[in-house]
Short mmCIF file of C-alpha atoms and ligand atoms in Angstrom, two decimals:
data_model
loop_
_atom_site.label_atom_id
_atom_site.label_comp_id
_atom_site.label_asym_id
_atom_site.label_seq_id
_atom_site.Cartn_x
_atom_site.Cartn_y
_atom_site.Cartn_z
CA UNK A 247 -14.91 6.60 -11.22
CA UNK A 248 -14.07 6.25 -14.78
CA UNK A 249 -15.88 8.46 -17.82
CA UNK A 250 -16.62 6.87 -20.71
CA UNK A 251 -15.53 8.99 -23.49
CA UNK A 252 -16.27 7.24 -26.46
CA UNK A 253 -12.80 6.99 -27.31
CA UNK A 254 -10.98 3.77 -28.18
CA UNK A 255 -7.43 2.19 -28.90
CA UNK A 256 -7.22 -0.30 -31.77
CA UNK A 257 -5.27 -3.18 -30.87
CA UNK A 258 -4.69 -5.57 -33.69
CA UNK A 259 -3.14 -9.34 -32.84
CA UNK A 260 -2.40 -12.31 -35.35
CA UNK A 261 -5.09 -9.83 -37.71
CA UNK A 262 -7.49 -9.76 -34.89
CA UNK A 263 -8.79 -6.05 -34.11
CA UNK A 264 -10.09 -5.31 -30.93
CA UNK A 265 -11.20 -1.14 -29.31
CA UNK A 266 -10.18 -0.66 -26.07
CA UNK A 267 -11.76 1.82 -23.79
CA UNK A 268 -9.82 4.81 -23.20
CA UNK A 269 -11.06 7.11 -20.30
CA UNK A 270 -9.85 10.45 -19.93
CA UNK A 271 -8.01 11.67 -16.53
CA UNK A 272 -9.39 14.90 -14.92
CA UNK A 273 -5.30 15.64 -14.86
CA UNK A 274 -2.93 14.08 -16.79
CA UNK A 275 -2.06 10.59 -18.84
CA UNK A 276 -5.36 8.97 -20.23
CA UNK A 277 -5.92 5.09 -19.53
CA UNK A 278 -6.54 2.70 -22.16
CA UNK A 279 -8.84 -0.46 -20.50
CA UNK A 280 -7.16 -3.69 -21.06
CA UNK A 281 -9.75 -5.63 -18.95
CA UNK A 282 -11.33 -7.27 -21.69
CA UNK A 283 -7.68 -7.91 -23.83
CA UNK A 284 -7.05 -11.59 -22.40
CA UNK A 285 -11.51 -12.29 -23.08
CA UNK A 286 -10.91 -11.62 -26.73
CA UNK A 287 -6.94 -12.35 -27.39
CA UNK A 288 -5.88 -14.60 -25.21
CA UNK A 289 -2.71 -12.23 -24.38
CA UNK A 290 -2.08 -10.26 -20.98
CA UNK A 291 -0.38 -7.42 -21.05
CA UNK A 292 3.47 -7.20 -19.47
CA UNK A 293 4.74 -4.18 -17.31
CA UNK A 294 7.13 -5.47 -14.83
CA UNK A 295 7.07 -2.86 -12.22
CA UNK A 296 3.96 -1.40 -13.19
CA UNK A 297 6.08 1.77 -15.18
CA UNK A 298 3.07 2.04 -17.99
CA UNK A 299 -0.05 1.10 -15.63
CA UNK A 300 -2.31 2.13 -13.73
CA UNK A 301 -3.58 -0.30 -11.25
CA UNK A 302 -6.63 1.70 -10.39
CA UNK A 303 -8.46 5.07 -10.66
CA UNK A 304 -7.75 7.87 -7.47
CA UNK A 305 -9.07 11.18 -6.07
CA UNK A 306 -6.45 11.51 -3.90
CA UNK A 307 -2.87 12.72 -4.81
CA UNK A 308 -1.86 13.45 -8.39
CA UNK A 309 2.11 13.46 -9.21
CA UNK A 310 3.60 15.16 -12.13
CA UNK A 311 7.12 13.77 -13.10
CA UNK A 312 8.08 16.56 -15.64
CA UNK A 313 6.86 19.12 -14.23
CA UNK A 314 7.62 18.18 -10.62
CA UNK A 315 4.10 18.77 -9.80
CA UNK A 316 2.64 17.30 -6.33
CA UNK A 317 -1.08 18.16 -5.63
CA UNK A 318 -3.22 17.05 -2.46
CA UNK A 319 -6.78 16.96 -3.21
CA UNK A 320 -5.62 19.30 -5.98
CA UNK A 321 -3.31 21.93 -3.15
CA UNK A 322 0.42 21.86 -4.55
CA UNK A 323 2.68 20.40 -1.66
CA UNK A 324 4.52 23.94 -1.58
CA UNK A 325 1.46 25.65 -0.55
CA UNK A 326 0.67 23.08 2.23
CA UNK A 327 3.98 22.89 3.76
CA UNK A 328 4.04 26.73 4.14
CA UNK A 329 0.43 27.61 5.40
CA UNK A 330 -0.96 24.42 6.44
CA UNK A 331 -0.77 21.47 9.39
CA UNK A 332 -0.10 18.15 9.16
CA UNK A 333 -3.59 17.40 10.86
CA UNK A 334 -5.27 19.82 8.47
CA UNK A 335 -3.55 17.53 5.88
CA UNK A 336 -4.48 14.90 6.77
CA UNK A 337 -8.00 16.08 6.87
CA UNK A 338 -7.89 16.64 3.98
CA UNK A 339 -5.92 13.32 2.20
CA UNK A 340 -9.04 11.39 4.37
CA UNK A 341 -11.96 13.61 3.29
CA UNK A 342 -11.70 15.47 0.37
CA UNK A 343 -11.63 19.05 1.44
CA UNK A 344 -9.97 21.48 3.59
CA UNK A 345 -12.00 21.66 6.91
CA UNK A 346 -13.96 24.52 8.57
CA UNK A 347 -12.75 25.84 12.14
CA UNK A 348 -15.05 23.54 13.75
CA UNK A 349 -14.42 20.23 11.50
CA UNK A 350 -10.52 20.57 12.04
CA UNK A 351 -11.38 21.42 15.68
CA UNK A 352 -13.67 17.79 16.38
CA UNK A 353 -10.87 16.06 14.15
CA UNK A 354 -7.72 17.11 16.48
CA UNK A 355 -9.98 16.30 18.82
CA UNK A 356 -10.91 12.57 18.16
CA UNK A 357 -7.18 12.07 16.80
CA UNK A 358 -5.78 12.96 20.52
CA UNK A 359 -7.83 10.97 22.45
CA UNK A 360 -7.02 7.84 20.62
CA UNK A 361 -2.80 8.63 20.80
CA UNK A 362 -2.43 5.75 23.80
CA UNK A 363 -1.86 2.15 23.08
CA UNK A 364 -3.44 -0.27 25.05
CA UNK A 365 -1.46 -0.79 27.99
CA UNK A 366 -0.67 -4.56 27.45
CA UNK A 367 0.94 -3.64 24.25
CA UNK A 368 4.14 -2.27 26.19
CA UNK A 369 4.78 -6.08 26.89
CA UNK A 370 4.73 -6.81 23.03
CA UNK A 371 8.10 -4.01 22.67
CA UNK A 372 9.64 -6.29 25.31
CA UNK A 373 9.59 -9.29 22.97
CA UNK A 374 12.28 -7.48 21.04
CA UNK A 375 16.02 -7.95 21.41
CA UNK A 376 17.02 -3.97 22.55
CA UNK A 377 19.34 -3.76 19.17
CA UNK A 378 16.28 -4.12 16.80
CA UNK A 379 15.79 -1.94 14.23
CA UNK A 380 12.86 0.23 14.82
CA UNK A 381 11.20 -0.51 11.44
CA UNK A 382 11.29 -4.14 12.58
CA UNK A 383 9.33 -3.17 15.37
CA UNK A 384 7.00 -1.02 14.33
CA UNK A 385 6.09 -3.61 11.60
CA UNK A 386 5.21 -5.91 14.56
CA UNK A 387 3.36 -3.37 16.86
CA UNK A 388 1.59 -1.91 13.67
CA UNK A 389 0.17 -5.84 12.85
CA UNK A 390 -0.62 -6.77 16.71
CA UNK A 391 -2.81 -3.55 16.73
CA UNK A 392 -5.25 -5.69 15.29
CA UNK A 393 -5.39 -8.46 18.26
CA UNK A 394 -5.97 -5.03 20.60
CA UNK A 395 -8.77 -3.26 18.43
CA UNK A 396 -11.25 -5.74 16.95
CA UNK A 397 -13.55 -3.09 16.94
CA UNK A 398 -13.01 -1.54 14.43
CA UNK A 399 -11.77 -4.69 12.08
CA UNK A 400 -14.73 -5.11 10.25
CA UNK A 401 -13.91 -3.31 7.44
CA UNK A 402 -17.28 -3.19 5.92
CA UNK A 403 -18.88 -1.11 8.47
CA UNK A 404 -18.36 2.37 8.12
CA UNK A 405 -18.40 3.40 11.44
CA UNK A 406 -15.18 0.52 12.16
CA UNK A 407 -12.82 2.11 9.44
CA UNK A 408 -13.45 5.74 10.45
CA UNK A 409 -12.39 4.77 14.06
CA UNK A 410 -9.76 1.95 12.49
CA UNK A 411 -8.28 5.36 10.34
CA UNK A 412 -8.65 7.71 13.18
CA UNK A 413 -6.64 4.81 15.70
CA UNK A 414 -3.66 4.64 13.00
CA UNK A 415 -3.28 8.31 12.55
CA UNK A 416 -3.20 8.69 16.15
CA UNK A 417 -1.18 5.86 17.73
CA UNK A 418 1.29 5.91 14.97
CA UNK A 419 3.64 8.57 16.51
CA UNK A 420 3.51 6.58 19.92
CA UNK A 421 3.88 3.83 18.36
CA UNK A 422 7.19 5.01 17.10
CA UNK A 423 8.60 7.17 19.88
CA UNK A 424 8.33 3.86 21.85
CA UNK A 425 10.25 1.66 19.53
CA UNK A 426 12.85 4.46 19.71
CA UNK A 427 13.01 4.15 23.40
CA UNK A 428 13.28 1.34 23.20
CA UNK A 429 16.44 0.75 21.54
CA UNK A 430 17.84 3.17 23.61
CA UNK A 431 16.56 1.90 27.02
CA UNK A 432 14.68 4.63 27.92
CA UNK A 433 11.20 4.79 29.64
CA UNK A 434 8.33 4.65 27.37
CA UNK A 435 6.69 8.87 27.74
CA UNK A 436 3.13 8.73 27.59
CA UNK A 437 1.68 11.24 24.86
CA UNK A 438 0.41 13.95 26.28
CA UNK A 439 -3.02 16.09 24.98
CA UNK A 440 -1.77 19.39 25.78
CA UNK A 441 0.95 19.23 22.54
CA UNK A 442 0.63 19.36 18.68
CA UNK A 443 0.80 16.61 17.05
CA UNK A 444 4.75 16.93 15.83
CA UNK A 445 5.53 18.73 19.65
CA UNK A 446 3.54 15.56 21.54
CA UNK A 447 6.07 12.80 18.88
CA UNK A 448 9.50 15.10 19.88
CA UNK A 449 8.15 14.84 23.45
CA UNK A 450 7.75 11.44 23.26
CA UNK A 451 11.07 10.63 21.18
CA UNK A 452 13.39 13.46 23.22
CA UNK A 453 12.10 13.94 27.22
CA UNK A 454 13.29 11.74 30.05
CA UNK A 455 11.20 11.42 33.18
CA UNK A 456 14.29 13.18 35.38
CA UNK A 457 14.38 16.83 33.64
CA UNK A 458 11.86 18.97 32.12
CA UNK A 459 11.67 19.09 28.33
CA UNK A 460 10.45 21.85 26.51
CA UNK A 461 9.49 21.50 22.57
CA UNK A 462 11.33 23.90 19.68
CA UNK A 463 8.95 25.27 18.29
CA UNK A 464 11.50 25.68 15.66
CA UNK A 465 11.82 21.96 15.63
CA UNK A 466 8.23 21.00 16.00
CA UNK A 467 7.11 23.27 12.77
CA UNK A 468 10.12 21.40 11.21
CA UNK A 469 8.86 17.85 11.89
CA UNK A 470 5.06 19.19 11.23
CA UNK A 471 6.41 19.49 7.71
CA UNK A 472 8.36 16.56 7.36
CA UNK A 473 5.09 14.92 7.87
CA UNK A 474 2.79 16.64 5.70
CA UNK A 475 5.87 16.49 2.83
CA UNK A 476 5.52 12.12 3.55
CA UNK A 477 1.93 12.41 4.24
CA UNK A 478 1.34 10.47 0.54
CA UNK A 479 2.21 10.12 -2.72
CA UNK A 480 -0.11 8.64 -5.41
CA UNK A 481 0.57 4.40 -6.12
CA UNK A 482 3.89 4.30 -5.20
CA UNK A 483 5.17 0.98 -3.98
CA UNK A 484 3.97 0.76 -0.42
CA UNK A 485 0.87 2.27 -0.95
CA UNK A 486 0.16 -0.41 -3.76
CA UNK A 487 0.66 -2.77 -1.07
CA UNK A 488 -1.46 -1.78 1.26
CA UNK A 489 -4.00 -1.83 -1.43
CA UNK A 490 -3.40 -5.20 -2.46
CA UNK A 491 -3.81 -6.42 0.86
CA UNK A 492 -6.98 -4.74 1.69
CA UNK A 493 -8.70 -6.18 -1.42
CA UNK A 494 -8.60 -9.69 0.06
CA UNK A 495 -10.45 -7.24 2.35
CA UNK A 496 -7.55 -7.73 5.66
CA UNK A 497 -8.11 -5.48 8.03
CA UNK A 498 -6.78 -2.54 7.72
CA UNK A 499 -4.16 -3.11 10.30
CA UNK A 500 -2.68 -6.18 8.65
CA UNK A 501 -2.95 -3.79 5.33
CA UNK A 502 -0.91 -0.99 7.25
CA UNK A 503 1.80 -3.11 8.70
CA UNK A 504 2.40 -4.63 5.19
CA UNK A 505 2.62 -0.67 3.88
CA UNK A 506 5.46 -0.48 6.72
CA UNK A 507 7.27 -3.63 5.42
CA UNK A 508 7.28 -2.45 2.00
CA UNK A 509 8.72 0.74 2.71
CA UNK A 510 11.38 -0.38 5.11
CA UNK A 511 13.25 -1.24 1.34
CA UNK A 512 16.72 0.91 0.70
CA UNK A 513 15.17 1.58 -2.83
CA UNK A 514 11.99 3.25 -0.96
CA UNK A 515 11.54 4.43 2.20
CA UNK A 516 14.33 3.49 3.41
CA UNK A 517 16.21 5.65 1.31
CA UNK A 518 16.67 8.76 3.77
CA UNK A 519 18.51 6.12 5.99
CA UNK A 520 20.82 5.01 3.33
CA UNK A 521 21.07 8.59 2.20
CA UNK A 522 22.42 9.99 5.60
CA UNK A 523 24.50 6.35 5.74
CA UNK A 524 25.88 6.69 2.26
CA UNK A 525 26.85 10.93 3.14
CA UNK A 526 28.75 9.48 6.39
CA UNK A 527 30.09 6.86 4.68
CA UNK A 528 31.77 10.06 2.03
CA UNK A 529 32.55 11.74 5.34
CA UNK A 530 34.48 14.88 2.59
CA UNK A 531 33.87 16.29 -0.11
CA UNK A 532 37.30 15.21 -1.63
CA UNK A 533 35.87 11.54 -1.75
CA UNK A 534 33.00 12.67 -3.98
CA UNK A 535 34.55 11.52 -6.95
CA UNK A 536 34.97 7.78 -5.91
CA UNK A 537 31.52 7.60 -5.20
CA UNK A 538 29.98 8.82 -8.66
CA UNK A 539 32.51 6.93 -10.35
CA UNK A 540 31.01 3.75 -8.35
CA UNK A 541 27.65 5.08 -9.09
CA UNK A 542 28.09 4.90 -12.68
CA UNK A 543 29.68 1.48 -12.77
CA UNK A 544 27.31 -0.72 -14.06
CA UNK A 545 29.43 -3.75 -13.38
CA UNK A 546 29.54 -1.57 -9.38
CA UNK A 547 25.23 -2.29 -7.02
CA UNK A 548 25.74 1.41 -5.55
CA UNK A 549 23.38 4.12 -6.26
CA UNK A 550 23.63 7.56 -5.05
CA UNK A 551 21.19 6.84 -2.52
CA UNK A 552 17.97 10.19 -2.05
CA UNK A 553 18.59 10.56 -6.16
CA UNK A 554 16.49 9.49 -8.76
CA UNK A 555 13.03 8.57 -8.88
CA UNK A 556 10.54 6.11 -10.72
CA UNK A 557 8.39 9.44 -11.24
CA UNK A 558 10.18 12.80 -10.61
CA UNK A 559 12.39 13.20 -14.42
CA UNK A 560 12.62 17.06 -12.82
CA UNK A 561 13.57 18.17 -9.49
CA UNK A 562 11.33 16.21 -6.25
CA UNK A 563 8.77 19.15 -5.27
CA UNK A 564 9.21 18.00 -1.50
CA UNK A 565 13.38 17.72 -1.75
CA UNK A 566 13.14 21.53 -2.35
CA UNK A 567 10.83 21.97 0.49
CA UNK A 568 13.25 19.56 2.95
CA UNK A 569 16.16 21.88 1.73
CA UNK A 570 14.99 24.87 2.92
CA UNK A 571 13.71 23.31 6.00
CA UNK A 572 17.72 21.34 6.05
CA UNK A 573 18.59 25.21 6.32
CA UNK A 574 16.74 26.38 9.01
CA UNK A 575 17.08 23.40 11.46
CA UNK A 576 20.79 23.24 11.11
CA UNK A 577 21.58 27.04 11.65
CA UNK A 578 19.05 26.73 14.63
CA UNK A 579 21.51 23.75 15.69
CA UNK A 580 24.38 25.55 15.25
CA UNK A 581 26.03 23.33 12.04
CA UNK A 582 25.15 25.12 9.68
CA UNK A 583 28.88 24.37 8.85
CA UNK A 584 27.68 20.39 9.17
CA UNK A 585 30.56 19.01 7.16
CA UNK A 586 28.03 16.55 6.09
CA UNK A 587 25.87 19.27 5.21
CA UNK A 588 28.70 20.25 2.95
CA UNK A 589 29.26 16.79 1.27
CA UNK A 590 25.62 16.74 0.32
CA UNK A 591 25.62 20.46 -1.39
CA UNK A 592 28.43 19.14 -3.45
CA UNK A 593 26.90 15.89 -3.93
CA UNK A 594 24.02 17.57 -5.24
CA UNK A 595 25.73 20.54 -6.99
CA UNK A 596 28.01 17.63 -8.59
CA UNK A 597 25.32 15.25 -9.41
CA UNK A 598 23.36 18.45 -11.37
CA UNK A 599 26.33 19.33 -13.85
CA UNK A 600 27.29 15.33 -14.59
CA UNK A 601 26.07 13.98 -17.85
CA UNK A 602 24.87 10.45 -16.60
CA UNK A 603 23.18 12.03 -14.33
CA UNK A 604 21.75 14.36 -16.21
CA UNK A 605 20.68 12.11 -19.30
CA UNK A 606 18.55 10.24 -16.64
CA UNK A 607 16.85 12.58 -14.93
CA UNK A 608 18.40 11.60 -11.31
CA UNK A 609 17.90 14.17 -9.33
CA UNK A 610 17.61 14.45 -5.65
CA UNK A 611 14.70 13.20 -3.74
CA UNK A 612 12.84 14.15 -0.84
CA UNK A 613 14.74 11.49 1.01
CA UNK A 614 18.40 13.34 0.03
CA UNK A 615 17.46 15.98 2.12
CA UNK A 616 15.00 14.50 5.02
CA UNK A 617 18.07 12.48 7.00
CA UNK A 618 20.05 15.65 7.06
CA UNK A 619 17.41 17.25 8.89
CA UNK A 620 16.21 14.40 11.12
CA UNK A 621 19.95 13.70 12.10
CA UNK A 622 20.38 17.45 13.17
CA UNK A 623 16.60 17.24 14.92
CA UNK A 624 18.61 14.36 17.27
CA UNK A 625 16.87 11.31 15.56
CA UNK A 626 19.09 8.18 15.13
CA UNK A 627 19.38 6.76 11.35
CA UNK A 628 17.75 3.69 12.38
CA UNK A 629 14.71 6.09 13.04
CA UNK A 630 14.49 7.49 9.77
CA UNK A 631 12.07 5.32 8.39
CA UNK A 632 9.74 4.74 10.97
CA UNK A 633 9.20 8.89 11.15
CA UNK A 634 8.07 8.21 7.42
CA UNK A 635 5.94 5.27 7.82
CA UNK A 636 4.47 7.72 10.51
CA UNK A 637 3.87 10.48 8.06
CA UNK A 638 2.97 7.88 5.59
CA UNK A 639 0.20 6.26 7.43
CA UNK A 640 -2.61 8.84 6.46
CA UNK A 641 -1.74 8.64 2.72
CA UNK A 642 -1.98 4.58 3.20
CA UNK A 643 -5.30 4.87 5.24
CA UNK A 644 -7.04 7.13 2.72
CA UNK A 645 -6.13 4.85 -0.16
CA UNK A 646 -7.05 1.78 1.46
CA UNK A 647 -10.74 3.89 2.13
CA UNK A 648 -10.70 5.27 -1.63
CA UNK A 649 -10.24 1.47 -2.37
CA UNK A 650 -12.97 -0.36 0.49
CA UNK A 651 -15.96 2.40 -0.49
CA UNK A 652 -15.04 1.27 -4.41
CA UNK A 653 -18.04 -0.25 -5.99
CA UNK A 654 -16.03 -1.87 -8.65
CA UNK A 655 -13.19 -2.90 -6.20
CA UNK A 656 -11.99 -6.76 -6.66
CA UNK A 657 -9.32 -8.64 -4.91
CA UNK A 658 -5.39 -8.19 -6.92
CA UNK A 659 -4.69 -10.77 -9.20
CA UNK A 660 -2.01 -10.18 -11.66
CA UNK A 661 -1.04 -12.84 -13.94
CA UNK A 662 2.42 -13.32 -15.49
CA UNK A 663 4.48 -14.17 -18.61
CA UNK A 664 5.42 -18.27 -17.75
CA UNK A 665 9.04 -19.04 -19.33
CA UNK A 666 9.36 -22.11 -17.16
CA UNK A 667 9.26 -26.03 -18.05
CA UNK A 668 6.26 -27.04 -20.22
CA UNK A 669 4.04 -30.38 -19.05
CA UNK A 670 6.67 -33.30 -17.47
CA UNK A 671 6.37 -36.88 -16.20
CA UNK A 672 7.74 -37.44 -12.30
CA UNK A 673 10.80 -40.01 -12.78
CA UNK A 674 11.83 -41.83 -9.97
CA UNK A 675 15.02 -40.96 -7.73
CA UNK A 676 17.05 -44.27 -8.96
CA UNK A 677 15.70 -43.02 -12.30
CA UNK A 678 17.65 -39.78 -12.65
C1 SDX B 810 10.64 7.01 -2.73
O1 SDX B 810 7.38 6.27 -5.67
C2 SDX B 810 7.29 6.64 -5.16
O2 SDX B 810 6.58 7.78 -5.28
C3 SDX B 810 8.70 6.61 -3.79
C4 SDX B 810 8.55 7.80 -3.23
C5 SDX B 810 7.40 7.84 -1.86
O3 SDX B 810 7.20 9.37 -1.32
O4 SDX B 810 6.65 7.10 -1.79
O5 SDX B 810 8.74 9.27 -3.58
C6 SDX B 810 9.61 7.60 -1.68
O6 SDX B 810 10.87 5.99 -2.22
C7 SDX B 810 11.76 7.89 -3.23
C8 SDX B 810 13.25 6.99 -4.55
C9 SDX B 810 13.91 6.72 -2.75
N1 SDX B 810 15.23 6.07 -3.07
C10 SDX B 810 16.62 6.31 -3.14
O7 SDX B 810 16.71 7.25 -3.14
C11 SDX B 810 17.21 5.23 -3.96
C12 SDX B 810 18.26 5.60 -5.16
N2 SDX B 810 17.06 5.13 -6.23
C13 SDX B 810 17.43 4.24 -7.33
O8 SDX B 810 17.46 2.95 -6.40
C14 SDX B 810 16.03 4.68 -7.93
O9 SDX B 810 16.65 5.75 -8.60
C15 SDX B 810 15.09 4.03 -8.07
C16 SDX B 810 14.62 3.19 -7.61
C17 SDX B 810 14.84 5.68 -6.75
C18 SDX B 810 14.15 4.44 -9.83
O10 SDX B 810 14.42 3.63 -10.30
P1 SDX B 810 14.19 3.27 -11.39
O11 SDX B 810 13.06 3.92 -11.70
O12 SDX B 810 13.23 1.83 -11.27
O13 SDX B 810 14.91 3.81 -12.58
P2 SDX B 810 15.77 2.88 -13.08
O14 SDX B 810 16.70 1.72 -11.48
O15 SDX B 810 15.32 1.82 -13.82
O16 SDX B 810 17.30 3.22 -13.44
C19 SDX B 810 17.20 3.94 -14.39
C20 SDX B 810 18.91 4.64 -15.23
C21 SDX B 810 19.20 3.34 -14.67
O17 SDX B 810 21.00 3.44 -15.46
P3 SDX B 810 20.51 2.83 -17.11
O18 SDX B 810 20.71 1.27 -16.74
O19 SDX B 810 19.75 3.69 -17.81
O20 SDX B 810 21.80 2.66 -17.59
O21 SDX B 810 19.15 5.60 -13.89
C22 SDX B 810 20.07 4.87 -13.10
C23 SDX B 810 19.85 3.30 -13.52
O22 SDX B 810 21.16 3.05 -12.85
N3 SDX B 810 19.60 5.05 -11.63
C24 SDX B 810 20.81 5.51 -10.97
C25 SDX B 810 20.22 6.32 -9.42
N4 SDX B 810 19.14 5.48 -9.84
C26 SDX B 810 18.76 5.21 -11.23
N5 SDX B 810 22.09 5.85 -11.07
C27 SDX B 810 22.84 5.81 -9.84
N6 SDX B 810 22.38 6.37 -8.70
C28 SDX B 810 20.66 5.58 -8.31
N7 SDX B 810 20.36 6.76 -7.68
#
């Protein structure tokens, strides 16, 4: 909700001046309200990529790219990663406050009791080729949820919005785990109500019917921490996709499927898979200079995957936590001398000293180390972005609910700077 400060910005166009209201944030940059610009001046604003555009007001997540700060409902990400756990963070993102024990127990119980999928959805998986990318399967299955859960698609009913939210958070681990099992030809493993959220996901991914599988508690804690680090991130590309899809009043499952599709891109959530593939391609520290040179070459589309960020112009605070997690997991697995980790550490060191990267504020982002941790846990690179989507679902849902419950909410409909042909008459083919 914006508060009128009485402050305005004066814009003069063709000698005509207009006053545009300025609204202050509780923390961070103020905004200039340009909604009346076209009506009063006949001009649009122009901001491809939305580098200077606030598409909404929100109370959920705050990022300060210069300070390297990330707050979920005001709580710093490093404190939540250290002291909280993912389902408590889900409650915080969805409802705005940390729960007391009774509320937390109730929330965890509701999520636990929605982790199964409609049994007919197993047939849906079998329509995919075995070598289908898990993200192709997750995108399809999430969209298909609206065909199975009609009783939570009416976005105007608060109860249905609540049930859809719980269903999405609860079912994503099952959906992602079954995409993995299907891709490796192993039978689906059903969720268990006696395991916590992260352990349940690992159990559904790695257990097989032929033997007992115990989830390592250090691995489960690392998995839970990865979910927390990826849970929300302000108005990033996939969250903006979910909001735009939701602004047409599409059902929540369709909106989340749109977010999954956007996250898949290697410039966004696909970067963790691309970053590990890049580290494996580099293979040895002796080849790092060759790749650094390619990253700088304007004629070469290659970029250092896992480096740079639209907002963070200092170290991504999630990358710091992820780096520590990487050390813990690799020590546990006994591969602290993993050559890929050596390449990652040397690449980071060189990039942080190289003038090209320093001048452009290109630091490691959350995806740089997450791939190393997930690989050490036993996940194939093709599963990395599906795990990111699993974690980000609660953020997408929280942002979607905030938008739907905003009384000023309208359908999103950007305009354009038209640079095409002016009106001209049709010419018959024999006259062209
Ligand atoms: C995520 O938005 C979010 O919050 C996303 C995310 C989330 O939690 O939702 O944080 C998750 O998507 C993290 C980002 C993961 N992507 C990658 O690691 C892919 C590699 N990174 C780049 O593609 C790039 O840094 C972006 C897309 C992340 C940011 O691009 P910008 O802000 O549009 O920056 P830019 O492309 O304008 O780059 C500015 C300069 C350019 O050079 P010059 O034109 O100034 O000479 O920096 C260069 C770029 O060429 N540059 C890089 C680089 N990233 C930017 N050069 C080499 N390697 C890179 N990785």
